[in-house]
Short mmCIF file of C-alpha atoms in Angstrom, two decimals:
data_model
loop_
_atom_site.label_atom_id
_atom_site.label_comp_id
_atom_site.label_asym_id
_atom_site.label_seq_id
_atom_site.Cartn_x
_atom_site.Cartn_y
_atom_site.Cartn_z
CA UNK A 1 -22.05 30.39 14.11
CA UNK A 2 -20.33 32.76 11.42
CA UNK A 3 -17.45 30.51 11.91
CA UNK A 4 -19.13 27.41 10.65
CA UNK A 5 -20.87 29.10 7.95
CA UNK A 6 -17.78 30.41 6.71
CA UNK A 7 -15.19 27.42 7.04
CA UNK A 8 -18.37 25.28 5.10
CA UNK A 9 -18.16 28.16 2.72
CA UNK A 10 -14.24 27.93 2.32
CA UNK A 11 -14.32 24.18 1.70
CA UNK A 12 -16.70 24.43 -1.29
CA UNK A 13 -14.74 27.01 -2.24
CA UNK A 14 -11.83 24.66 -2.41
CA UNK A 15 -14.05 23.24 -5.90
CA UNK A 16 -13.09 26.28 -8.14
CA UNK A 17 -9.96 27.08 -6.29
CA UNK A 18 -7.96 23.75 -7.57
CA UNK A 19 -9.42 23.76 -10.43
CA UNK A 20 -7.42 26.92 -10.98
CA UNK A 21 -4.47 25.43 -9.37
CA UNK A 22 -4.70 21.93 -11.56
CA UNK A 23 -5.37 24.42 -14.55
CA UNK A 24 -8.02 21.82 -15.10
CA UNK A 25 -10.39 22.76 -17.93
CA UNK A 26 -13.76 21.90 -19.76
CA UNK A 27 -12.84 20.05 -23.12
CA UNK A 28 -16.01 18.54 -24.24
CA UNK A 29 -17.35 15.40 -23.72
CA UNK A 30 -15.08 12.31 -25.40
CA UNK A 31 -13.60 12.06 -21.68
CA UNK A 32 -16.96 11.16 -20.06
CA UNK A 33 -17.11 8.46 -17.34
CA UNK A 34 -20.14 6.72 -16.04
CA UNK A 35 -19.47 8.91 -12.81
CA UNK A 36 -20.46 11.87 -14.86
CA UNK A 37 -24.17 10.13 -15.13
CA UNK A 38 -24.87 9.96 -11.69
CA UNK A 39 -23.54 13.73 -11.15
CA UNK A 40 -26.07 14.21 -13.86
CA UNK A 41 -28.66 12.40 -12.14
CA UNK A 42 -27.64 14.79 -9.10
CA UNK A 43 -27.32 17.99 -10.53
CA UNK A 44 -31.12 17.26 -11.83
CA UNK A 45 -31.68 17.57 -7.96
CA UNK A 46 -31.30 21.36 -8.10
CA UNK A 47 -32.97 21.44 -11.74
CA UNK A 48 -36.46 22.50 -12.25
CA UNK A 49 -38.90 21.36 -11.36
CA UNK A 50 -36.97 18.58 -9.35
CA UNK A 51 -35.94 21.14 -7.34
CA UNK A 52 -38.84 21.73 -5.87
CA UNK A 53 -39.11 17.88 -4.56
CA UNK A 54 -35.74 18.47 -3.28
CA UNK A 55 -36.69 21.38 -1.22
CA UNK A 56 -39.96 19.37 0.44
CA UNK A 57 -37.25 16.71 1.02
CA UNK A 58 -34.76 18.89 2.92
CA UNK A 59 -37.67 20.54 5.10
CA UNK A 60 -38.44 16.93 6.23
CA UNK A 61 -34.96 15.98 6.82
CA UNK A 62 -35.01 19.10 8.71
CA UNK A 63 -37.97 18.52 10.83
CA UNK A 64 -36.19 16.28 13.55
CA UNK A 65 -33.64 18.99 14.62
CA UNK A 66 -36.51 21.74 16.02
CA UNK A 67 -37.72 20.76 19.33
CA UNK A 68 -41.40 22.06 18.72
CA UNK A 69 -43.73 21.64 15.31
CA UNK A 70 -44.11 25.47 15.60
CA UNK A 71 -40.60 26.16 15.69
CA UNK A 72 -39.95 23.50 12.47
CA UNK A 73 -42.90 25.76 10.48
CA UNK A 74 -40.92 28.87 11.55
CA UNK A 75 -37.92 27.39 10.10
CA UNK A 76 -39.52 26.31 6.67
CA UNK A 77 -40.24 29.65 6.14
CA UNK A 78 -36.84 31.18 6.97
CA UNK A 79 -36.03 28.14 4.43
CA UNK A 80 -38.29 29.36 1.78
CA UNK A 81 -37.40 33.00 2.03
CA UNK A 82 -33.74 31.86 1.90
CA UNK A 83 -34.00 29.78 -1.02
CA UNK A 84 -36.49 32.62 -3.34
CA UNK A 85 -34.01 35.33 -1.62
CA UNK A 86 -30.63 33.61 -3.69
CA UNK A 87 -32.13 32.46 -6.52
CA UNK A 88 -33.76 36.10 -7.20
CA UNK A 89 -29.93 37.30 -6.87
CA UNK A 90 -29.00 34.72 -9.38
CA UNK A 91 -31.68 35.25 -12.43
CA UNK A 92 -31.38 39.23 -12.02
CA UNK A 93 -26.64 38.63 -11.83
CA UNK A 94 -27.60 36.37 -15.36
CA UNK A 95 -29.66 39.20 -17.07
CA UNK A 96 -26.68 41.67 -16.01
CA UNK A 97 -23.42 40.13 -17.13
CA UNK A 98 -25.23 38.15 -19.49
CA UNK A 99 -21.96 35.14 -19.50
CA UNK A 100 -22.33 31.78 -21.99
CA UNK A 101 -21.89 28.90 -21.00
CA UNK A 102 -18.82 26.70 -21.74
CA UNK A 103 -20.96 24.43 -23.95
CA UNK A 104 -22.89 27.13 -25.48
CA UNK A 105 -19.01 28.69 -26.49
CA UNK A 106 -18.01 25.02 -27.93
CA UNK A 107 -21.72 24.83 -29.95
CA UNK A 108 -21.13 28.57 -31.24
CA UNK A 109 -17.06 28.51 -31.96
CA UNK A 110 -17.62 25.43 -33.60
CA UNK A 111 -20.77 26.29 -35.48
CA UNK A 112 -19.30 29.40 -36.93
CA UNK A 113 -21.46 32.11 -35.07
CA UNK A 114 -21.71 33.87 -32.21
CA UNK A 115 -22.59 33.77 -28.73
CA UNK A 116 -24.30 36.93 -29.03
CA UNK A 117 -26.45 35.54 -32.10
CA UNK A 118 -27.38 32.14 -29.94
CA UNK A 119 -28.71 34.63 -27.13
CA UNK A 120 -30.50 36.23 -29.48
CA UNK A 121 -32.73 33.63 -29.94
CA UNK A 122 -35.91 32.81 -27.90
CA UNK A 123 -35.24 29.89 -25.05
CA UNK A 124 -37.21 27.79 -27.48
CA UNK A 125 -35.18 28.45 -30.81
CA UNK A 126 -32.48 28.23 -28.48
CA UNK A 127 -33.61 24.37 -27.41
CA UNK A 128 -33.95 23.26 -31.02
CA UNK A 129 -29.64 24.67 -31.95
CA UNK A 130 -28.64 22.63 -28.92
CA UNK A 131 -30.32 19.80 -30.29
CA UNK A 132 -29.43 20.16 -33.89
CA UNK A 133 -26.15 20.43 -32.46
CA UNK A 134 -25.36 17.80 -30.98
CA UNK A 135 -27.62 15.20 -33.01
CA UNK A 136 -24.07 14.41 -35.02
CA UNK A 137 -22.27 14.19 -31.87
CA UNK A 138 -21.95 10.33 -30.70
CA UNK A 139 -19.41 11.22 -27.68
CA UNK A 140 -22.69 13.36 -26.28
CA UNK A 141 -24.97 10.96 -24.65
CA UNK A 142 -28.74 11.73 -24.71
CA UNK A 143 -29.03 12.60 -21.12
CA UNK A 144 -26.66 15.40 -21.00
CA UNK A 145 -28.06 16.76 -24.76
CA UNK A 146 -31.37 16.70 -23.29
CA UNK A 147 -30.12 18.46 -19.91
CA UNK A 148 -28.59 21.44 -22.28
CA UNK A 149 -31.25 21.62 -24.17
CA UNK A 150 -33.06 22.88 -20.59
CA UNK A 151 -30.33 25.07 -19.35
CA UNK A 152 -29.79 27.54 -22.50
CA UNK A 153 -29.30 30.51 -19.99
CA UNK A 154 -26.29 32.46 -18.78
CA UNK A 155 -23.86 31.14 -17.06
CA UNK A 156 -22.80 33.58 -14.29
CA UNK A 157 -23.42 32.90 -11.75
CA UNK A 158 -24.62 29.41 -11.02
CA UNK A 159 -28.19 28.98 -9.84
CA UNK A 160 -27.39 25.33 -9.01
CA UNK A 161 -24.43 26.35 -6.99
CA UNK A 162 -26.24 28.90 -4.82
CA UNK A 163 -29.33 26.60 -4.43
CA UNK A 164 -26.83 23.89 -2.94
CA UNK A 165 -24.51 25.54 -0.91
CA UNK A 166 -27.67 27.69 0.47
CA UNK A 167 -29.34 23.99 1.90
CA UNK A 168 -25.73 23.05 3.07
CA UNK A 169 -25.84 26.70 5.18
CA UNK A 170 -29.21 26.50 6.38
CA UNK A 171 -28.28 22.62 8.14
CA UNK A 172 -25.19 24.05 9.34
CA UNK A 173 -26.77 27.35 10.79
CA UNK A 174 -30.11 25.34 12.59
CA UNK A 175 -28.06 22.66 13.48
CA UNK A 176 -25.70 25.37 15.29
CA UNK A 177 -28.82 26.33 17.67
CA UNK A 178 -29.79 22.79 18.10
CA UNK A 179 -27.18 20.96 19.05
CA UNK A 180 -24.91 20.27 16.12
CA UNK A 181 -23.89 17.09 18.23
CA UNK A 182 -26.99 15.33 17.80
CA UNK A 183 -26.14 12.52 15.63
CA UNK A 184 -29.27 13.57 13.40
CA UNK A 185 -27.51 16.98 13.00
CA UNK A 186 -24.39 15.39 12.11
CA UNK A 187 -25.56 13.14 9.44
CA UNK A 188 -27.95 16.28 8.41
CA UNK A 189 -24.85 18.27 7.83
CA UNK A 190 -22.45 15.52 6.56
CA UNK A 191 -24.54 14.49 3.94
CA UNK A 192 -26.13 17.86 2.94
CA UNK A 193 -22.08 19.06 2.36
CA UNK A 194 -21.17 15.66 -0.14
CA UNK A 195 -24.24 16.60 -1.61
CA UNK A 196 -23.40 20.44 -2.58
CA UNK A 197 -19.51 19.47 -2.85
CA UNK A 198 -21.02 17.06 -6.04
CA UNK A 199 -23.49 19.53 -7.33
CA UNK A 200 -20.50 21.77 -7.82
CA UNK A 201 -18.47 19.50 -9.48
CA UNK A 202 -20.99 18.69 -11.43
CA UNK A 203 -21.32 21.88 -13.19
CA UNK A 204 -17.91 21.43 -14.14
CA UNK A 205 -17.98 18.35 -15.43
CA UNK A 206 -21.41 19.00 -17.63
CA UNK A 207 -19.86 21.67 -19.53
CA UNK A 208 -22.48 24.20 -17.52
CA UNK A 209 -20.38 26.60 -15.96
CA UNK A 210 -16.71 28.29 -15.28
CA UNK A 211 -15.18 28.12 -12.18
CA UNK A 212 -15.61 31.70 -11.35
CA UNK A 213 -19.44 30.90 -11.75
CA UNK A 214 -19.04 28.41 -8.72
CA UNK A 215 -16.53 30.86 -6.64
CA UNK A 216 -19.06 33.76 -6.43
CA UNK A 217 -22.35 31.98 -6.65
CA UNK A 218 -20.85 30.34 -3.51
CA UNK A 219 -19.68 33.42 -1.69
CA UNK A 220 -23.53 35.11 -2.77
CA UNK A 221 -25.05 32.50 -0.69
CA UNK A 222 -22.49 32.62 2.09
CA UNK A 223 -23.69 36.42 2.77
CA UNK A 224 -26.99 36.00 2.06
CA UNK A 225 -27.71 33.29 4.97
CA UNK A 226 -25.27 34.95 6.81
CA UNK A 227 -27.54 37.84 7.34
CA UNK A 228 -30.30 35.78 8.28
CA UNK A 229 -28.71 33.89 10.49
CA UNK A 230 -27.00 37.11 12.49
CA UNK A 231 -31.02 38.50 11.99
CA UNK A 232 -32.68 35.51 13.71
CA UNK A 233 -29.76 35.24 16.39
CA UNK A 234 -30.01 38.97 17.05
CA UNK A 235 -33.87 38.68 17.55
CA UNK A 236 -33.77 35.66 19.28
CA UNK A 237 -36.22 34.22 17.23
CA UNK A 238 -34.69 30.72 17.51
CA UNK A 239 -33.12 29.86 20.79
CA UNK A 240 -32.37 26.80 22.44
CA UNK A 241 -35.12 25.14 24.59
#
């Protein structure tokens, strides 16, 4: 099973890793293609409080792998507990390092202040600079002023990133123990993994975060559901049936 995790880990990993190589960069927003809507329209998946839907979605989608109801509620906990697990990592790794975000560095180099004087603000101050920002600023659609407006946090490391690549691991670690030749676990697994591959380039692409963000928020929830996984095997808490 570790081997799975991990070579689903490396390939998301592959996101930052040529961006490095490409030297690819965020530049703002006058090279925006109507493929950056729908990764908007994607990311907002792992947004709250769509987020939330999304999670109800994947336990359903989950649902037909488990061979017993009982076993399925089991599951939706170890779900749960993996999801609140990551995401407390995440908001307490912001607070600490305490990164901007590429667009907040654009709205504060070009602005004539500091990043230090945006955080400095409350959220809601925070909402009304993005805005005033980027009211001048035609090659900004609506959408994606609206969506930064909402994510005025820190940057490092990415909450989206660890929420996605945390669902991808869970389908890939249940569908291990149940038979991840099942054509329901493959098309669990396939589409969970084009689904967190986008999310991450997403963040790119939105201006929300560096690739470093993406590298370790990745890696954070490759250990984290690693342990669980090595837990629930050790206990034999799952087994095949």
């Amino acid at each position: 099973m570790l081997k799975r995790l991990s070579l689903y880990t490396f390939l998301l990993c592959l996101v930052p890793i040529f961006v490095w190589i490409f030297s690819w960069k965020w530049a703002g927003d006058a090279h925006l293609t109507q493929f950056d809507h729908f990764l908007y329209w994607l990311t907002e998946t792992g947004s709250s409080p769509y987020a939330v839907i999304t999670c109800a979605v994947f336990a359903l989608l989950f649902a037909p792998i488990f061979p017993t109801r009982q076993k399925w509620i089991l599951a939706v906990v170890v779900m749960a507990l993996a999801t609140c697990v990551t995401q407390g990592i995440k908001s307490v790794s912001k607070s600490v390092f305490a990164e901007p975000r590429p667009f907040i560095i654009e709205l504060t180099e070009k602005s004539g202040v500091s990043a230090e004087y945006f955080y400095d603000h409350p959220r809601q101050q925070r909402e009304v600079l993005v805005n005033q920002f980027y009211a001048d600023k035609p090659e900004t659609p609506d959408w994606l002023s609206r969506h930064r407006e909402n994510e005025t946090g820190y940057s490092f490391p990415s909450g989206h990133t660890i929420f996605a690549v945390t669902w991808l691991l869970l389908a890939v670690g249940f569908t291990e123990i149940y038979g991840r030749c099942k054509s329901t676990s493959k098309l669990l697994v396939t589409g969970t993994f084009l689904w967190a591959l986008l999310m991450l380039v997403s963040r790119l692409r939105l201006g929300m975060h560096h690739p470093i963000d993406l590298l370790v928020s990745t890696l954070i929830a490759w250990i984290i559901n690693c342990s669980i996984f090595w837990y629930l095997r050790k206990k034999a808490i799952f087994v095949k049936e």
